[in-house]
Amino acid sequence: MPRPGVEFINPTIRASAATVVHQINPALRRLQWNENPYDFPADLKEEVLQQLGQIPWSRYPLGLRAYDLMEALGAFHHVDAGQVVVGNGSSDLLPLVIGAVLSAGDHMVAPTPTFQAYRRHALIAGATVHEIPLDSTADFALPVDAILAQARRCRAKLIVVCAPNNPTGTVYAPADLRRIVAESDAFVMIDAAYGEFSGQDLRPLLAEFDNVVSVHTFSKAFALAGARIGYVLAAPSVAAELQKLVTAFTLSPFSEIAARVALRHFDRFRIGIERIVAERERLAANLAALPGVHVFSSGTNFLFVRLPQPAAPLHNELQRRHGLLVSTAGYPGYENYLRISVGAPADNELLVAALADHLAGQPV
């Protein structure tokens, strides 16, 4: 009799937590997933739809890769198109890069807390993950010496850094990022999902070194989270290897057209970025004025906030009473922390008022 089918699944996958059904009520105010609070402009939607209506839907895209978008991204970043790898959201490209580098028995180093997907994908690849704690008393600065020392001890093959970091919002000094790349024998993946909100430019690193890639997304600054578009910038030789792992017909025509339209109108999105950054600073000041609340510096479209009490009860009350969704930190030792996406001003004001009532002992 054949073995049960599930026994053929990778044991690491079987040992991980089950996927739960998670559907968001559209009536809730969403400040939990670091989305852009301002939708893709209506006139640009119309431009996308007009172009989409002019191509046959019964045919595959003309290229096995999104070559036109690769050319557009190369021009946008002033690099060769051969340095661009496009994928179905950065959430697909992170495991692609991690899986391309790591094999069973390899070692990966990353600071913590950071985006938890890195650890999960490394473990699925059979690697050992070494996490270097960030220090809240140092505003979560990048512990360069500790990362390099651990990478040397375990002969790490991969170092992963989220810059700016999720969930802390920290912008790492360019000199620190350069040291990680220059002074280790590891490959370095920098997740730059929130780079547009910090103004940090990673191209000098890519121009100087070929053991580093940066991963980017259209989900945040370009208000295209629903379209699932991401890309990697890498040295030409590295990009050529990563292209071997990308799915044929990588993006739907809708996604590719939407991305190209967004790039052509970047000046409009730059205005939106500036608007979000200004609102971030206003929200940070209002939250920091509340008793016992500490707001950490941020170069992203969210804030990492330490409360004077456990965050879970407040998290639940905000959703139940006000329809406000925020994120708890989700890391051991960070039970008093919330990650709050910068929303529209009205949503931010409601959040501050509810939190003020809660801290004053009033029902949220």
JSON list of C-alpha atoms in Angstrom, two decimals, residues 61-177:
[
{"chain": "A", "resi": 61, "resn": "PRO", "atom": "CA", "xyz": [3.01, 37.54, -23.30]},
{"chain": "A", "resi": 62, "resn": "LEU", "atom": "CA", "xyz": [5.48, 37.98, -26.17]},
{"chain": "A", "resi": 63, "resn": "GLY", "atom": "CA", "xyz": [8.48, 37.44, -23.90]},
{"chain": "A", "resi": 64, "resn": "LEU", "atom": "CA", "xyz": [9.28, 34.68, -21.42]},
{"chain": "A", "resi": 65, "resn": "ARG", "atom": "CA", "xyz": [10.36, 37.48, -19.09]},
{"chain": "A", "resi": 66, "resn": "ALA", "atom": "CA", "xyz": [8.96, 40.99, -18.62]},
{"chain": "A", "resi": 67, "resn": "TYR", "atom": "CA", "xyz": [11.64, 42.46, -20.89]},
{"chain": "A", "resi": 68, "resn": "ASP", "atom": "CA", "xyz": [9.93, 45.79, -21.48]},
{"chain": "A", "resi": 69, "resn": "LEU", "atom": "CA", "xyz": [9.60, 46.34, -17.75]},
{"chain": "A", "resi": 70, "resn": "MET", "atom": "CA", "xyz": [13.22, 45.28, -17.22]},
{"chain": "A", "resi": 71, "resn": "GLU", "atom": "CA", "xyz": [14.26, 47.95, -19.74]},
{"chain": "A", "resi": 72, "resn": "ALA", "atom": "CA", "xyz": [12.08, 50.54, -18.02]},
{"chain": "A", "resi": 73, "resn": "LEU", "atom": "CA", "xyz": [13.47, 49.67, -14.58]},
{"chain": "A", "resi": 74, "resn": "GLY", "atom": "CA", "xyz": [17.01, 49.76, -15.89]},
{"chain": "A", "resi": 75, "resn": "ALA", "atom": "CA", "xyz": [16.42, 53.26, -17.24]},
{"chain": "A", "resi": 76, "resn": "PHE", "atom": "CA", "xyz": [14.71, 54.31, -14.01]},
{"chain": "A", "resi": 77, "resn": "HIS", "atom": "CA", "xyz": [17.64, 53.17, -11.85]},
{"chain": "A", "resi": 78, "resn": "HIS", "atom": "CA", "xyz": [20.35, 54.05, -14.40]},
{"chain": "A", "resi": 79, "resn": "VAL", "atom": "CA", "xyz": [21.57, 50.46, -14.64]},
{"chain": "A", "resi": 80, "resn": "ASP", "atom": "CA", "xyz": [21.65, 47.95, -17.47]},
{"chain": "A", "resi": 81, "resn": "ALA", "atom": "CA", "xyz": [18.45, 46.01, -18.07]},
{"chain": "A", "resi": 82, "resn": "GLY", "atom": "CA", "xyz": [20.51, 42.85, -17.64]},
{"chain": "A", "resi": 83, "resn": "GLN", "atom": "CA", "xyz": [20.87, 43.74, -13.96]},
{"chain": "A", "resi": 84, "resn": "VAL", "atom": "CA", "xyz": [17.11, 43.58, -13.37]},
{"chain": "A", "resi": 85, "resn": "VAL", "atom": "CA", "xyz": [15.16, 40.47, -12.39]},
{"chain": "A", "resi": 86, "resn": "VAL", "atom": "CA", "xyz": [11.39, 40.91, -12.25]},
{"chain": "A", "resi": 87, "resn": "GLY", "atom": "CA", "xyz": [9.08, 38.71, -10.22]},
{"chain": "A", "resi": 88, "resn": "ASN", "atom": "CA", "xyz": [5.54, 38.31, -8.97]},
{"chain": "A", "resi": 89, "resn": "GLY", "atom": "CA", "xyz": [5.99, 40.55, -5.94]},
{"chain": "A", "resi": 90, "resn": "SER", "atom": "CA", "xyz": [9.06, 40.75, -3.72]},
{"chain": "A", "resi": 91, "resn": "SER", "atom": "CA", "xyz": [7.40, 38.02, -1.64]},
{"chain": "A", "resi": 92, "resn": "ASP", "atom": "CA", "xyz": [8.25, 35.64, -4.51]},
{"chain": "A", "resi": 93, "resn": "LEU", "atom": "CA", "xyz": [11.71, 37.07, -5.10]},
{"chain": "A", "resi": 94, "resn": "LEU", "atom": "CA", "xyz": [12.92, 36.77, -1.49]},
{"chain": "A", "resi": 95, "resn": "PRO", "atom": "CA", "xyz": [12.67, 32.94, -1.50]},
{"chain": "A", "resi": 96, "resn": "LEU", "atom": "CA", "xyz": [14.06, 32.90, -5.04]},
{"chain": "A", "resi": 97, "resn": "VAL", "atom": "CA", "xyz": [17.25, 34.65, -3.93]},
{"chain": "A", "resi": 98, "resn": "ILE", "atom": "CA", "xyz": [17.51, 32.76, -0.65]},
{"chain": "A", "resi": 99, "resn": "GLY", "atom": "CA", "xyz": [16.94, 29.44, -2.40]},
{"chain": "A", "resi": 100, "resn": "ALA", "atom": "CA", "xyz": [19.47, 30.30, -5.09]},
{"chain": "A", "resi": 101, "resn": "VAL", "atom": "CA", "xyz": [22.18, 30.88, -2.48]},
{"chain": "A", "resi": 102, "resn": "LEU", "atom": "CA", "xyz": [21.45, 28.45, 0.35]},
{"chain": "A", "resi": 103, "resn": "SER", "atom": "CA", "xyz": [21.53, 24.65, 0.40]},
{"chain": "A", "resi": 104, "resn": "ALA", "atom": "CA", "xyz": [21.15, 22.14, 3.21]},
{"chain": "A", "resi": 105, "resn": "GLY", "atom": "CA", "xyz": [23.88, 22.66, 5.78]},
{"chain": "A", "resi": 106, "resn": "ASP", "atom": "CA", "xyz": [24.57, 26.29, 4.89]},
{"chain": "A", "resi": 107, "resn": "HIS", "atom": "CA", "xyz": [24.32, 29.19, 7.35]},
{"chain": "A", "resi": 108, "resn": "MET", "atom": "CA", "xyz": [22.49, 32.52, 7.19]},
{"chain": "A", "resi": 109, "resn": "VAL", "atom": "CA", "xyz": [22.93, 35.56, 9.46]},
{"chain": "A", "resi": 110, "resn": "ALA", "atom": "CA", "xyz": [20.32, 38.28, 9.96]},
{"chain": "A", "resi": 111, "resn": "PRO", "atom": "CA", "xyz": [19.51, 40.89, 12.60]},
{"chain": "A", "resi": 112, "resn": "THR", "atom": "CA", "xyz": [16.35, 40.48, 14.67]},
{"chain": "A", "resi": 113, "resn": "PRO", "atom": "CA", "xyz": [13.63, 41.60, 14.87]},
{"chain": "A", "resi": 114, "resn": "THR", "atom": "CA", "xyz": [13.21, 41.76, 11.11]},
{"chain": "A", "resi": 115, "resn": "PHE", "atom": "CA", "xyz": [10.88, 40.43, 8.44]},
{"chain": "A", "resi": 116, "resn": "GLN", "atom": "CA", "xyz": [10.17, 36.85, 9.51]},
{"chain": "A", "resi": 117, "resn": "ALA", "atom": "CA", "xyz": [9.93, 35.44, 5.97]},
{"chain": "A", "resi": 118, "resn": "TYR", "atom": "CA", "xyz": [13.74, 35.40, 5.63]},
{"chain": "A", "resi": 119, "resn": "ARG", "atom": "CA", "xyz": [14.09, 32.89, 8.43]},
{"chain": "A", "resi": 120, "resn": "ARG", "atom": "CA", "xyz": [11.27, 30.71, 7.13]},
{"chain": "A", "resi": 121, "resn": "HIS", "atom": "CA", "xyz": [12.69, 30.48, 3.60]},
{"chain": "A", "resi": 122, "resn": "ALA", "atom": "CA", "xyz": [16.20, 29.73, 4.88]},
{"chain": "A", "resi": 123, "resn": "LEU", "atom": "CA", "xyz": [14.93, 26.91, 7.08]},
{"chain": "A", "resi": 124, "resn": "ILE", "atom": "CA", "xyz": [12.99, 25.42, 4.18]},
{"chain": "A", "resi": 125, "resn": "ALA", "atom": "CA", "xyz": [16.26, 25.46, 2.20]},
{"chain": "A", "resi": 126, "resn": "GLY", "atom": "CA", "xyz": [17.80, 23.38, 5.00]},
{"chain": "A", "resi": 127, "resn": "ALA", "atom": "CA", "xyz": [20.05, 26.16, 6.30]},
{"chain": "A", "resi": 128, "resn": "THR", "atom": "CA", "xyz": [20.80, 27.18, 9.88]},
{"chain": "A", "resi": 129, "resn": "VAL", "atom": "CA", "xyz": [19.77, 30.72, 10.80]},
{"chain": "A", "resi": 130, "resn": "HIS", "atom": "CA", "xyz": [21.78, 32.87, 13.21]},
{"chain": "A", "resi": 131, "resn": "GLU", "atom": "CA", "xyz": [19.94, 35.93, 14.50]},
{"chain": "A", "resi": 132, "resn": "ILE", "atom": "CA", "xyz": [21.78, 38.95, 15.92]},
{"chain": "A", "resi": 133, "resn": "PRO", "atom": "CA", "xyz": [19.59, 40.97, 18.33]},
{"chain": "A", "resi": 134, "resn": "LEU", "atom": "CA", "xyz": [19.01, 44.64, 17.66]},
{"chain": "A", "resi": 135, "resn": "ASP", "atom": "CA", "xyz": [19.24, 46.97, 20.67]},
{"chain": "A", "resi": 136, "resn": "SER", "atom": "CA", "xyz": [16.21, 49.19, 21.30]},
{"chain": "A", "resi": 137, "resn": "THR", "atom": "CA", "xyz": [18.29, 51.45, 23.56]},
{"chain": "A", "resi": 138, "resn": "ALA", "atom": "CA", "xyz": [20.51, 52.20, 20.54]},
{"chain": "A", "resi": 139, "resn": "ASP", "atom": "CA", "xyz": [17.47, 52.95, 18.33]},
{"chain": "A", "resi": 140, "resn": "PHE", "atom": "CA", "xyz": [17.91, 49.51, 16.70]},
{"chain": "A", "resi": 141, "resn": "ALA", "atom": "CA", "xyz": [21.18, 50.50, 14.99]},
{"chain": "A", "resi": 142, "resn": "LEU", "atom": "CA", "xyz": [22.73, 47.81, 12.81]},
{"chain": "A", "resi": 143, "resn": "PRO", "atom": "CA", "xyz": [25.17, 45.70, 14.92]},
{"chain": "A", "resi": 144, "resn": "VAL", "atom": "CA", "xyz": [27.78, 45.47, 12.19]},
{"chain": "A", "resi": 145, "resn": "ASP", "atom": "CA", "xyz": [30.60, 44.01, 14.28]},
{"chain": "A", "resi": 146, "resn": "ALA", "atom": "CA", "xyz": [28.37, 41.30, 15.75]},
{"chain": "A", "resi": 147, "resn": "ILE", "atom": "CA", "xyz": [26.96, 40.36, 12.34]},
{"chain": "A", "resi": 148, "resn": "LEU", "atom": "CA", "xyz": [30.42, 40.12, 10.79]},
{"chain": "A", "resi": 149, "resn": "ALA", "atom": "CA", "xyz": [31.80, 38.15, 13.73]},
{"chain": "A", "resi": 150, "resn": "GLN", "atom": "CA", "xyz": [28.95, 35.62, 13.59]},
{"chain": "A", "resi": 151, "resn": "ALA", "atom": "CA", "xyz": [29.27, 35.34, 9.82]},
{"chain": "A", "resi": 152, "resn": "ARG", "atom": "CA", "xyz": [32.95, 34.49, 10.23]},
{"chain": "A", "resi": 153, "resn": "ARG", "atom": "CA", "xyz": [32.30, 31.97, 13.02]},
{"chain": "A", "resi": 154, "resn": "CYS", "atom": "CA", "xyz": [29.72, 29.98, 11.11]},
{"chain": "A", "resi": 155, "resn": "ARG", "atom": "CA", "xyz": [31.14, 30.66, 7.65]},
{"chain": "A", "resi": 156, "resn": "ALA", "atom": "CA", "xyz": [27.81, 32.15, 6.64]},
{"chain": "A", "resi": 157, "resn": "LYS", "atom": "CA", "xyz": [26.93, 31.91, 2.99]},
{"chain": "A", "resi": 158, "resn": "LEU", "atom": "CA", "xyz": [24.20, 34.57, 3.20]},
{"chain": "A", "resi": 159, "resn": "ILE", "atom": "CA", "xyz": [23.58, 37.72, 5.22]},
{"chain": "A", "resi": 160, "resn": "VAL", "atom": "CA", "xyz": [20.15, 39.33, 4.99]},
{"chain": "A", "resi": 161, "resn": "VAL", "atom": "CA", "xyz": [19.44, 42.92, 5.94]},
{"chain": "A", "resi": 162, "resn": "CYS", "atom": "CA", "xyz": [16.14, 44.76, 5.58]},
{"chain": "A", "resi": 163, "resn": "ALA", "atom": "CA", "xyz": [16.99, 48.41, 4.93]},
{"chain": "A", "resi": 164, "resn": "PRO", "atom": "CA", "xyz": [15.03, 50.29, 6.18]},
{"chain": "A", "resi": 165, "resn": "ASN", "atom": "CA", "xyz": [14.13, 47.57, 8.63]},
{"chain": "A", "resi": 166, "resn": "ASN", "atom": "CA", "xyz": [10.72, 46.02, 9.14]},
{"chain": "A", "resi": 167, "resn": "PRO", "atom": "CA", "xyz": [9.30, 46.19, 11.85]},
{"chain": "A", "resi": 168, "resn": "THR", "atom": "CA", "xyz": [11.53, 48.78, 13.53]},
{"chain": "A", "resi": 169, "resn": "GLY", "atom": "CA", "xyz": [11.58, 51.33, 10.69]},
{"chain": "A", "resi": 170, "resn": "THR", "atom": "CA", "xyz": [15.32, 51.88, 11.20]},
{"chain": "A", "resi": 171, "resn": "VAL", "atom": "CA", "xyz": [17.39, 53.48, 8.44]},
{"chain": "A", "resi": 172, "resn": "TYR", "atom": "CA", "xyz": [20.87, 51.99, 8.52]},
{"chain": "A", "resi": 173, "resn": "ALA", "atom": "CA", "xyz": [23.90, 54.16, 7.80]},
{"chain": "A", "resi": 174, "resn": "PRO", "atom": "CA", "xyz": [25.28, 53.60, 4.27]},
{"chain": "A", "resi": 175, "resn": "ALA", "atom": "CA", "xyz": [28.74, 53.04, 5.77]},
{"chain": "A", "resi": 176, "resn": "ASP", "atom": "CA", "xyz": [27.36, 50.21, 7.92]},
{"chain": "A", "resi": 177, "resn": "LEU", "atom": "CA", "xyz": [25.73, 48.53, 4.94]}
]
